[in-house]
Amino acid sequence: TAKVKAFVDAYNKLEATIVKLRGYDAATHTGGPMLGDALVTGLEQQLRRMLTDRVSGATSGTDTLGSLGIKTQADGSLFVDQGKLEKAMAADPDAVTKLFVSADGVVTRLTADLKTRLAEGAAIDARSDGLIAKQRSLSRQVADIDARMEVIHARYLKQFTALDNLLSSMQTTSSYLGQQIDNLPKIGRN
């Protein structure tokens, strides 16, 4: 019973991690790093399918996790009906063990699948490498844009300074011309 509960707790931690990776937090308006990623969604669906499939060779009546009182909740986590689990354990503890660790048992299937998925060079590893490469590429693009913006800023600053100097010069000339016009003799004056 303790091992079944430990299995459920471990699976629930895995599910919480998957939800964090693919989820969206409406309160903070932030998405997980793999929001919308088909790899994570596919992994989650495959894990759920392995949890709900019947175990071949298991004793009838104890060939699914549901028959032990282990149910999937709306949020994807597992819940253990303690009474149903204890009843199944009392009736046939070997059948319960077989459900988990036989050649086609739930733990055996999950372990094999996760080892394959987490292996070096597997889909998750390749996706991680791809995301790291994309992040480096984006960082280079940001650096390039920042460098171009510095050049543009310097050019506009130089143009503004030249325009400001020209305007100042024109104001001085305007002032001088205004003084000269004021000093001209007025037509029609004595």
mmCIF file with all atom_site columns, C-alpha atoms in Angstrom:
data_model
loop_
_atom_site.group_PDB
_atom_site.id
_atom_site.type_symbol
_atom_site.label_atom_id
_atom_site.label_alt_id
_atom_site.label_comp_id
_atom_site.label_asym_id
_atom_site.label_entity_id
_atom_site.label_seq_id
_atom_site.pdbx_PDB_ins_code
_atom_site.Cartn_x
_atom_site.Cartn_y
_atom_site.Cartn_z
_atom_site.occupancy
_atom_site.B_iso_or_equiv
_atom_site.pdbx_formal_charge
_atom_site.auth_seq_id
_atom_site.auth_comp_id
_atom_site.auth_asym_id
_atom_site.auth_atom_id
_atom_site.pdbx_PDB_model_num
ATOM 1   C CA . THR A 1 1   ? 0.000   0.000   0.000   1.00 0.00 ? 1   THR A CA 1
ATOM 2   C CA . ALA A 1 2   ? 2.828   2.385   0.849   1.00 0.00 ? 2   ALA A CA 1
ATOM 3   C CA . LYS A 1 3   ? 4.544   1.650   -2.476  1.00 0.00 ? 3   LYS A CA 1
ATOM 4   C CA . VAL A 1 4   ? 1.311   2.269   -4.382  1.00 0.00 ? 4   VAL A CA 1
ATOM 5   C CA . LYS A 1 5   ? 0.924   5.605   -2.605  1.00 0.00 ? 5   LYS A CA 1
ATOM 6   C CA . ALA A 1 6   ? 4.572   6.455   -3.365  1.00 0.00 ? 6   ALA A CA 1
ATOM 7   C CA . PHE A 1 7   ? 3.924   5.632   -7.042  1.00 0.00 ? 7   PHE A CA 1
ATOM 8   C CA . VAL A 1 8   ? 0.864   7.911   -7.078  1.00 0.00 ? 8   VAL A CA 1
ATOM 9   C CA . ASP A 1 9   ? 2.805   10.725  -5.370  1.00 0.00 ? 9   ASP A CA 1
ATOM 10  C CA . ALA A 1 10  ? 5.682   10.399  -7.850  1.00 0.00 ? 10  ALA A CA 1
ATOM 11  C CA . TYR A 1 11  ? 3.297   10.440  -10.797 1.00 0.00 ? 11  TYR A CA 1
ATOM 12  C CA . ASN A 1 12  ? 1.503   13.492  -9.385  1.00 0.00 ? 12  ASN A CA 1
ATOM 13  C CA . LYS A 1 13  ? 4.849   15.326  -9.109  1.00 0.00 ? 13  LYS A CA 1
ATOM 14  C CA . LEU A 1 14  ? 5.598   14.442  -12.724 1.00 0.00 ? 14  LEU A CA 1
ATOM 15  C CA . GLU A 1 15  ? 2.155   15.645  -13.807 1.00 0.00 ? 15  GLU A CA 1
ATOM 16  C CA . ALA A 1 16  ? 2.645   18.914  -11.881 1.00 0.00 ? 16  ALA A CA 1
ATOM 17  C CA . THR A 1 17  ? 5.960   19.448  -13.682 1.00 0.00 ? 17  THR A CA 1
ATOM 18  C CA . ILE A 1 18  ? 4.343   18.792  -17.059 1.00 0.00 ? 18  ILE A CA 1
ATOM 19  C CA . VAL A 1 19  ? 1.524   21.212  -16.237 1.00 0.00 ? 19  VAL A CA 1
ATOM 20  C CA . LYS A 1 20  ? 4.079   23.861  -15.248 1.00 0.00 ? 20  LYS A CA 1
ATOM 21  C CA . LEU A 1 21  ? 5.955   23.358  -18.528 1.00 0.00 ? 21  LEU A CA 1
ATOM 22  C CA . ARG A 1 22  ? 2.916   23.472  -20.816 1.00 0.00 ? 22  ARG A CA 1
ATOM 23  C CA . GLY A 1 23  ? 0.551   25.568  -18.710 1.00 0.00 ? 23  GLY A CA 1
ATOM 24  C CA . TYR A 1 24  ? -0.594  29.165  -18.696 1.00 0.00 ? 24  TYR A CA 1
ATOM 25  C CA . ASP A 1 25  ? -1.038  31.232  -15.536 1.00 0.00 ? 25  ASP A CA 1
ATOM 26  C CA . ALA A 1 26  ? -3.940  33.616  -16.124 1.00 0.00 ? 26  ALA A CA 1
ATOM 27  C CA . ALA A 1 27  ? -3.159  35.582  -12.958 1.00 0.00 ? 27  ALA A CA 1
ATOM 28  C CA . THR A 1 28  ? 0.373   36.527  -14.046 1.00 0.00 ? 28  THR A CA 1
ATOM 29  C CA . HIS A 1 29  ? -0.282  36.278  -17.804 1.00 0.00 ? 29  HIS A CA 1
ATOM 30  C CA . THR A 1 30  ? 2.730   34.018  -18.263 1.00 0.00 ? 30  THR A CA 1
ATOM 31  C CA . GLY A 1 31  ? 3.036   30.723  -20.049 1.00 0.00 ? 31  GLY A CA 1
ATOM 32  C CA . GLY A 1 32  ? 5.276   27.811  -19.308 1.00 0.00 ? 32  GLY A CA 1
ATOM 33  C CA . PRO A 1 33  ? 8.448   27.443  -21.372 1.00 0.00 ? 33  PRO A CA 1
ATOM 34  C CA . MET A 1 34  ? 6.830   24.725  -23.499 1.00 0.00 ? 34  MET A CA 1
ATOM 35  C CA . LEU A 1 35  ? 3.357   26.232  -23.841 1.00 0.00 ? 35  LEU A CA 1
ATOM 36  C CA . GLY A 1 36  ? 1.706   24.786  -26.937 1.00 0.00 ? 36  GLY A CA 1
ATOM 37  C CA . ASP A 1 37  ? 4.546   22.323  -27.548 1.00 0.00 ? 37  ASP A CA 1
ATOM 38  C CA . ALA A 1 38  ? 3.251   19.095  -29.072 1.00 0.00 ? 38  ALA A CA 1
ATOM 39  C CA . LEU A 1 39  ? 6.125   17.113  -27.540 1.00 0.00 ? 39  LEU A CA 1
ATOM 40  C CA . VAL A 1 40  ? 4.948   17.769  -23.981 1.00 0.00 ? 40  VAL A CA 1
ATOM 41  C CA . THR A 1 41  ? 1.281   17.297  -24.838 1.00 0.00 ? 41  THR A CA 1
ATOM 42  C CA . GLY A 1 42  ? 2.082   14.008  -26.574 1.00 0.00 ? 42  GLY A CA 1
ATOM 43  C CA . LEU A 1 43  ? 4.138   12.834  -23.606 1.00 0.00 ? 43  LEU A CA 1
ATOM 44  C CA . GLU A 1 44  ? 1.314   13.611  -21.215 1.00 0.00 ? 44  GLU A CA 1
ATOM 45  C CA . GLN A 1 45  ? -1.245  11.798  -23.377 1.00 0.00 ? 45  GLN A CA 1
ATOM 46  C CA . GLN A 1 46  ? 1.023   8.753   -23.710 1.00 0.00 ? 46  GLN A CA 1
ATOM 47  C CA . LEU A 1 47  ? 1.559   8.594   -19.948 1.00 0.00 ? 47  LEU A CA 1
ATOM 48  C CA . ARG A 1 48  ? -2.184  8.759   -19.301 1.00 0.00 ? 48  ARG A CA 1
ATOM 49  C CA . ARG A 1 49  ? -2.802  6.040   -21.871 1.00 0.00 ? 49  ARG A CA 1
ATOM 50  C CA . MET A 1 50  ? -0.230  3.789   -20.179 1.00 0.00 ? 50  MET A CA 1
ATOM 51  C CA . LEU A 1 51  ? -1.936  4.396   -16.843 1.00 0.00 ? 51  LEU A CA 1
ATOM 52  C CA . THR A 1 52  ? -5.392  3.473   -18.102 1.00 0.00 ? 52  THR A CA 1
ATOM 53  C CA . ASP A 1 53  ? -4.565  0.552   -20.437 1.00 0.00 ? 53  ASP A CA 1
ATOM 54  C CA . ARG A 1 54  ? -5.234  -2.932  -19.180 1.00 0.00 ? 54  ARG A CA 1
ATOM 55  C CA . VAL A 1 55  ? -2.206  -4.940  -18.140 1.00 0.00 ? 55  VAL A CA 1
ATOM 56  C CA . SER A 1 56  ? -1.972  -8.156  -20.126 1.00 0.00 ? 56  SER A CA 1
ATOM 57  C CA . GLY A 1 57  ? -1.456  -11.228 -17.989 1.00 0.00 ? 57  GLY A CA 1
ATOM 58  C CA . ALA A 1 58  ? -2.866  -9.548  -14.881 1.00 0.00 ? 58  ALA A CA 1
ATOM 59  C CA . THR A 1 59  ? -5.620  -11.184 -12.887 1.00 0.00 ? 59  THR A CA 1
ATOM 60  C CA . SER A 1 60  ? -9.093  -10.274 -14.079 1.00 0.00 ? 60  SER A CA 1
ATOM 61  C CA . GLY A 1 61  ? -10.570 -7.657  -11.765 1.00 0.00 ? 61  GLY A CA 1
ATOM 62  C CA . THR A 1 62  ? -7.121  -6.253  -10.982 1.00 0.00 ? 62  THR A CA 1
ATOM 63  C CA . ASP A 1 63  ? -5.902  -5.521  -14.495 1.00 0.00 ? 63  ASP A CA 1
ATOM 64  C CA . THR A 1 64  ? -6.231  -1.695  -14.379 1.00 0.00 ? 64  THR A CA 1
ATOM 65  C CA . LEU A 1 65  ? -5.297  0.981   -11.879 1.00 0.00 ? 65  LEU A CA 1
ATOM 66  C CA . GLY A 1 66  ? -8.980  1.862   -11.653 1.00 0.00 ? 66  GLY A CA 1
ATOM 67  C CA . SER A 1 67  ? -9.700  -1.604  -10.274 1.00 0.00 ? 67  SER A CA 1
ATOM 68  C CA . LEU A 1 68  ? -7.415  -0.719  -7.342  1.00 0.00 ? 68  LEU A CA 1
ATOM 69  C CA . GLY A 1 69  ? -9.196  2.575   -6.705  1.00 0.00 ? 69  GLY A CA 1
ATOM 70  C CA . ILE A 1 70  ? -6.590  4.733   -8.461  1.00 0.00 ? 70  ILE A CA 1
ATOM 71  C CA . LYS A 1 71  ? -8.448  7.292   -10.537 1.00 0.00 ? 71  LYS A CA 1
ATOM 72  C CA . THR A 1 72  ? -7.405  10.227  -12.691 1.00 0.00 ? 72  THR A CA 1
ATOM 73  C CA . GLN A 1 73  ? -8.781  13.540  -11.463 1.00 0.00 ? 73  GLN A CA 1
ATOM 74  C CA . ALA A 1 74  ? -9.856  16.467  -13.657 1.00 0.00 ? 74  ALA A CA 1
ATOM 75  C CA . ASP A 1 75  ? -6.454  18.173  -13.259 1.00 0.00 ? 75  ASP A CA 1
ATOM 76  C CA . GLY A 1 76  ? -4.622  15.040  -14.484 1.00 0.00 ? 76  GLY A CA 1
ATOM 77  C CA . SER A 1 77  ? -3.332  13.959  -11.099 1.00 0.00 ? 77  SER A CA 1
ATOM 78  C CA . LEU A 1 78  ? -4.072  10.575  -9.575  1.00 0.00 ? 78  LEU A CA 1
ATOM 79  C CA . PHE A 1 79  ? -6.230  9.934   -6.532  1.00 0.00 ? 79  PHE A CA 1
ATOM 80  C CA . VAL A 1 80  ? -6.237  6.770   -4.410  1.00 0.00 ? 80  VAL A CA 1
ATOM 81  C CA . ASP A 1 81  ? -9.480  5.411   -2.976  1.00 0.00 ? 81  ASP A CA 1
ATOM 82  C CA . GLN A 1 82  ? -7.915  3.982   0.179   1.00 0.00 ? 82  GLN A CA 1
ATOM 83  C CA . GLY A 1 83  ? -10.773 1.591   0.914   1.00 0.00 ? 83  GLY A CA 1
ATOM 84  C CA . LYS A 1 84  ? -10.792 0.065   -2.553  1.00 0.00 ? 84  LYS A CA 1
ATOM 85  C CA . LEU A 1 85  ? -6.988  -0.290  -2.540  1.00 0.00 ? 85  LEU A CA 1
ATOM 86  C CA . GLU A 1 86  ? -6.989  -2.014  0.840   1.00 0.00 ? 86  GLU A CA 1
ATOM 87  C CA . LYS A 1 87  ? -9.759  -4.353  -0.310  1.00 0.00 ? 87  LYS A CA 1
ATOM 88  C CA . ALA A 1 88  ? -7.768  -5.316  -3.440  1.00 0.00 ? 88  ALA A CA 1
ATOM 89  C CA . MET A 1 89  ? -4.595  -5.807  -1.359  1.00 0.00 ? 89  MET A CA 1
ATOM 90  C CA . ALA A 1 90  ? -6.432  -8.034  1.108   1.00 0.00 ? 90  ALA A CA 1
ATOM 91  C CA . ALA A 1 91  ? -8.045  -10.097 -1.649  1.00 0.00 ? 91  ALA A CA 1
ATOM 92  C CA . ASP A 1 92  ? -4.890  -10.785 -3.742  1.00 0.00 ? 92  ASP A CA 1
ATOM 93  C CA . PRO A 1 93  ? -1.671  -8.876  -3.005  1.00 0.00 ? 93  PRO A CA 1
ATOM 94  C CA . ASP A 1 94  ? 0.212   -10.813 -5.723  1.00 0.00 ? 94  ASP A CA 1
ATOM 95  C CA . ALA A 1 95  ? -2.286  -9.634  -8.361  1.00 0.00 ? 95  ALA A CA 1
ATOM 96  C CA . VAL A 1 96  ? -1.726  -6.035  -7.255  1.00 0.00 ? 96  VAL A CA 1
ATOM 97  C CA . THR A 1 97  ? 2.039   -6.507  -7.473  1.00 0.00 ? 97  THR A CA 1
ATOM 98  C CA . LYS A 1 98  ? 1.702   -8.071  -10.930 1.00 0.00 ? 98  LYS A CA 1
ATOM 99  C CA . LEU A 1 99  ? -0.356  -5.085  -12.100 1.00 0.00 ? 99  LEU A CA 1
ATOM 100 C CA . PHE A 1 100 ? 2.594   -2.829  -11.393 1.00 0.00 ? 100 PHE A CA 1
ATOM 101 C CA . VAL A 1 101 ? 5.752   -4.847  -12.047 1.00 0.00 ? 101 VAL A CA 1
ATOM 102 C CA . SER A 1 102 ? 4.937   -7.688  -14.454 1.00 0.00 ? 102 SER A CA 1
ATOM 103 C CA . ALA A 1 103 ? 6.476   -7.641  -17.950 1.00 0.00 ? 103 ALA A CA 1
ATOM 104 C CA . ASP A 1 104 ? 3.563   -5.438  -19.116 1.00 0.00 ? 104 ASP A CA 1
ATOM 105 C CA . GLY A 1 105 ? 2.951   -3.806  -15.714 1.00 0.00 ? 105 GLY A CA 1
ATOM 106 C CA . VAL A 1 106 ? 2.215   -0.128  -15.312 1.00 0.00 ? 106 VAL A CA 1
ATOM 107 C CA . VAL A 1 107 ? 5.568   0.733   -13.724 1.00 0.00 ? 107 VAL A CA 1
ATOM 108 C CA . THR A 1 108 ? 7.441   -1.416  -16.235 1.00 0.00 ? 108 THR A CA 1
ATOM 109 C CA . ARG A 1 109 ? 5.743   0.361   -19.161 1.00 0.00 ? 109 ARG A CA 1
ATOM 110 C CA . LEU A 1 110 ? 6.260   3.825   -17.686 1.00 0.00 ? 110 LEU A CA 1
ATOM 111 C CA . THR A 1 111 ? 9.906   3.137   -16.877 1.00 0.00 ? 111 THR A CA 1
ATOM 112 C CA . ALA A 1 112 ? 10.667  1.838   -20.367 1.00 0.00 ? 112 ALA A CA 1
ATOM 113 C CA . ASP A 1 113 ? 8.877   4.734   -22.058 1.00 0.00 ? 113 ASP A CA 1
ATOM 114 C CA . LEU A 1 114 ? 10.476  7.412   -19.899 1.00 0.00 ? 114 LEU A CA 1
ATOM 115 C CA . LYS A 1 115 ? 13.966  5.920   -20.278 1.00 0.00 ? 115 LYS A CA 1
ATOM 116 C CA . THR A 1 116 ? 13.513  6.040   -24.047 1.00 0.00 ? 116 THR A CA 1
ATOM 117 C CA . ARG A 1 117 ? 12.215  9.602   -23.985 1.00 0.00 ? 117 ARG A CA 1
ATOM 118 C CA . LEU A 1 118 ? 14.911  10.844  -21.598 1.00 0.00 ? 118 LEU A CA 1
ATOM 119 C CA . ALA A 1 119 ? 17.805  9.113   -23.371 1.00 0.00 ? 119 ALA A CA 1
ATOM 120 C CA . GLU A 1 120 ? 20.559  11.211  -24.853 1.00 0.00 ? 120 GLU A CA 1
ATOM 121 C CA . GLY A 1 121 ? 19.635  12.211  -28.379 1.00 0.00 ? 121 GLY A CA 1
ATOM 122 C CA . ALA A 1 122 ? 15.938  11.390  -27.877 1.00 0.00 ? 122 ALA A CA 1
ATOM 123 C CA . ALA A 1 123 ? 13.123  13.817  -28.669 1.00 0.00 ? 123 ALA A CA 1
ATOM 124 C CA . ILE A 1 124 ? 13.315  15.741  -25.379 1.00 0.00 ? 124 ILE A CA 1
ATOM 125 C CA . ASP A 1 125 ? 17.090  16.063  -25.640 1.00 0.00 ? 125 ASP A CA 1
ATOM 126 C CA . ALA A 1 126 ? 16.813  17.175  -29.267 1.00 0.00 ? 126 ALA A CA 1
ATOM 127 C CA . ARG A 1 127 ? 14.092  19.691  -28.369 1.00 0.00 ? 127 ARG A CA 1
ATOM 128 C CA . SER A 1 128 ? 16.237  21.051  -25.541 1.00 0.00 ? 128 SER A CA 1
ATOM 129 C CA . ASP A 1 129 ? 19.217  21.425  -27.892 1.00 0.00 ? 129 ASP A CA 1
ATOM 130 C CA . GLY A 1 130 ? 16.956  23.122  -30.434 1.00 0.00 ? 130 GLY A CA 1
ATOM 131 C CA . LEU A 1 131 ? 15.597  25.559  -27.861 1.00 0.00 ? 131 LEU A CA 1
ATOM 132 C CA . ILE A 1 132 ? 19.106  26.381  -26.647 1.00 0.00 ? 132 ILE A CA 1
ATOM 133 C CA . ALA A 1 133 ? 20.223  27.021  -30.243 1.00 0.00 ? 133 ALA A CA 1
ATOM 134 C CA . LYS A 1 134 ? 17.150  29.204  -30.824 1.00 0.00 ? 134 LYS A CA 1
ATOM 135 C CA . GLN A 1 135 ? 17.876  31.154  -27.643 1.00 0.00 ? 135 GLN A CA 1
ATOM 136 C CA . ARG A 1 136 ? 21.478  31.767  -28.788 1.00 0.00 ? 136 ARG A CA 1
ATOM 137 C CA . SER A 1 137 ? 20.233  32.861  -32.207 1.00 0.00 ? 137 SER A CA 1
ATOM 138 C CA . LEU A 1 138 ? 17.740  35.264  -30.634 1.00 0.00 ? 138 LEU A CA 1
ATOM 139 C CA . SER A 1 139 ? 20.458  36.652  -28.355 1.00 0.00 ? 139 SER A CA 1
ATOM 140 C CA . ARG A 1 140 ? 22.674  37.299  -31.391 1.00 0.00 ? 140 ARG A CA 1
ATOM 141 C CA . GLN A 1 141 ? 19.769  38.983  -33.180 1.00 0.00 ? 141 GLN A CA 1
ATOM 142 C CA . VAL A 1 142 ? 19.130  41.200  -30.154 1.00 0.00 ? 142 VAL A CA 1
ATOM 143 C CA . ALA A 1 143 ? 22.836  42.131  -30.032 1.00 0.00 ? 143 ALA A CA 1
ATOM 144 C CA . ASP A 1 144 ? 22.802  42.922  -33.780 1.00 0.00 ? 144 ASP A CA 1
ATOM 145 C CA . ILE A 1 145 ? 19.687  45.072  -33.420 1.00 0.00 ? 145 ILE A CA 1
ATOM 146 C CA . ASP A 1 146 ? 21.213  46.876  -30.430 1.00 0.00 ? 146 ASP A CA 1
ATOM 147 C CA . ALA A 1 147 ? 24.372  47.579  -32.456 1.00 0.00 ? 147 ALA A CA 1
ATOM 148 C CA . ARG A 1 148 ? 22.317  48.905  -35.385 1.00 0.00 ? 148 ARG A CA 1
ATOM 149 C CA . MET A 1 149 ? 20.277  51.052  -33.014 1.00 0.00 ? 149 MET A CA 1
ATOM 150 C CA . GLU A 1 150 ? 23.485  52.563  -31.603 1.00 0.00 ? 150 GLU A CA 1
ATOM 151 C CA . VAL A 1 151 ? 24.637  53.464  -35.135 1.00 0.00 ? 151 VAL A CA 1
ATOM 152 C CA . ILE A 1 152 ? 21.234  54.950  -35.978 1.00 0.00 ? 152 ILE A CA 1
ATOM 153 C CA . HIS A 1 153 ? 21.169  56.835  -32.676 1.00 0.00 ? 153 HIS A CA 1
ATOM 154 C CA . ALA A 1 154 ? 24.627  58.274  -33.348 1.00 0.00 ? 154 ALA A CA 1
ATOM 155 C CA . ARG A 1 155 ? 23.605  59.295  -36.898 1.00 0.00 ? 155 ARG A CA 1
ATOM 156 C CA . TYR A 1 156 ? 20.390  60.973  -35.705 1.00 0.00 ? 156 TYR A CA 1
ATOM 157 C CA . LEU A 1 157 ? 22.264  62.712  -32.892 1.00 0.00 ? 157 LEU A CA 1
ATOM 158 C CA . LYS A 1 158 ? 24.813  64.039  -35.406 1.00 0.00 ? 158 LYS A CA 1
ATOM 159 C CA . GLN A 1 159 ? 21.993  65.203  -37.735 1.00 0.00 ? 159 GLN A CA 1
ATOM 160 C CA . PHE A 1 160 ? 20.119  66.827  -34.862 1.00 0.00 ? 160 PHE A CA 1
ATOM 161 C CA . THR A 1 161 ? 23.251  68.616  -33.686 1.00 0.00 ? 161 THR A CA 1
ATOM 162 C CA . ALA A 1 162 ? 23.939  69.879  -37.212 1.00 0.00 ? 162 ALA A CA 1
ATOM 163 C CA . LEU A 1 163 ? 20.303  71.003  -37.574 1.00 0.00 ? 163 LEU A CA 1
ATOM 164 C CA . ASP A 1 164 ? 20.417  72.700  -34.171 1.00 0.00 ? 164 ASP A CA 1
ATOM 165 C CA . ASN A 1 165 ? 23.624  74.540  -35.156 1.00 0.00 ? 165 ASN A CA 1
ATOM 166 C CA . LEU A 1 166 ? 22.054  75.570  -38.484 1.00 0.00 ? 166 LEU A CA 1
ATOM 167 C CA . LEU A 1 167 ? 18.933  76.824  -36.715 1.00 0.00 ? 167 LEU A CA 1
ATOM 168 C CA . SER A 1 168 ? 21.037  78.776  -34.241 1.00 0.00 ? 168 SER A CA 1
ATOM 169 C CA . SER A 1 169 ? 23.020  80.275  -37.115 1.00 0.00 ? 169 SER A CA 1
ATOM 170 C CA . MET A 1 170 ? 19.807  81.194  -38.940 1.00 0.00 ? 170 MET A CA 1
ATOM 171 C CA . GLN A 1 171 ? 18.407  82.843  -35.803 1.00 0.00 ? 171 GLN A CA 1
ATOM 172 C CA . THR A 1 172 ? 21.589  84.905  -35.476 1.00 0.00 ? 172 THR A CA 1
ATOM 173 C CA . THR A 1 173 ? 21.360  85.905  -39.147 1.00 0.00 ? 173 THR A CA 1
ATOM 174 C CA . SER A 1 174 ? 17.669  86.729  -38.739 1.00 0.00 ? 174 SER A CA 1
ATOM 175 C CA . SER A 1 175 ? 18.424  88.880  -35.737 1.00 0.00 ? 175 SER A CA 1
ATOM 176 C CA . TYR A 1 176 ? 21.199  90.693  -37.608 1.00 0.00 ? 176 TYR A CA 1
ATOM 177 C CA . LEU A 1 177 ? 18.984  91.266  -40.636 1.00 0.00 ? 177 LEU A CA 1
ATOM 178 C CA . GLY A 1 178 ? 16.195  92.550  -38.376 1.00 0.00 ? 178 GLY A CA 1
ATOM 179 C CA . GLN A 1 179 ? 18.576  95.083  -36.837 1.00 0.00 ? 179 GLN A CA 1
ATOM 180 C CA . GLN A 1 180 ? 19.785  96.181  -40.258 1.00 0.00 ? 180 GLN A CA 1
ATOM 181 C CA . ILE A 1 181 ? 16.216  96.664  -41.504 1.00 0.00 ? 181 ILE A CA 1
ATOM 182 C CA . ASP A 1 182 ? 15.365  98.703  -38.411 1.00 0.00 ? 182 ASP A CA 1
ATOM 183 C CA . ASN A 1 183 ? 18.362  100.978 -39.117 1.00 0.00 ? 183 ASN A CA 1
ATOM 184 C CA . LEU A 1 184 ? 17.339  101.683 -42.732 1.00 0.00 ? 184 LEU A CA 1
ATOM 185 C CA . PRO A 1 185 ? 15.801  105.116 -43.273 1.00 0.00 ? 185 PRO A CA 1
ATOM 186 C CA . LYS A 1 186 ? 12.047  104.928 -43.430 1.00 0.00 ? 186 LYS A CA 1
ATOM 187 C CA . ILE A 1 187 ? 10.466  105.924 -46.693 1.00 0.00 ? 187 ILE A CA 1
ATOM 188 C CA . GLY A 1 188 ? 8.191   108.900 -46.312 1.00 0.00 ? 188 GLY A CA 1
ATOM 189 C CA . ARG A 1 189 ? 9.927   110.255 -43.235 1.00 0.00 ? 189 ARG A CA 1
ATOM 190 C CA . ASN A 1 190 ? 11.357  113.682 -42.995 1.00 0.00 ? 190 ASN A CA 1
#
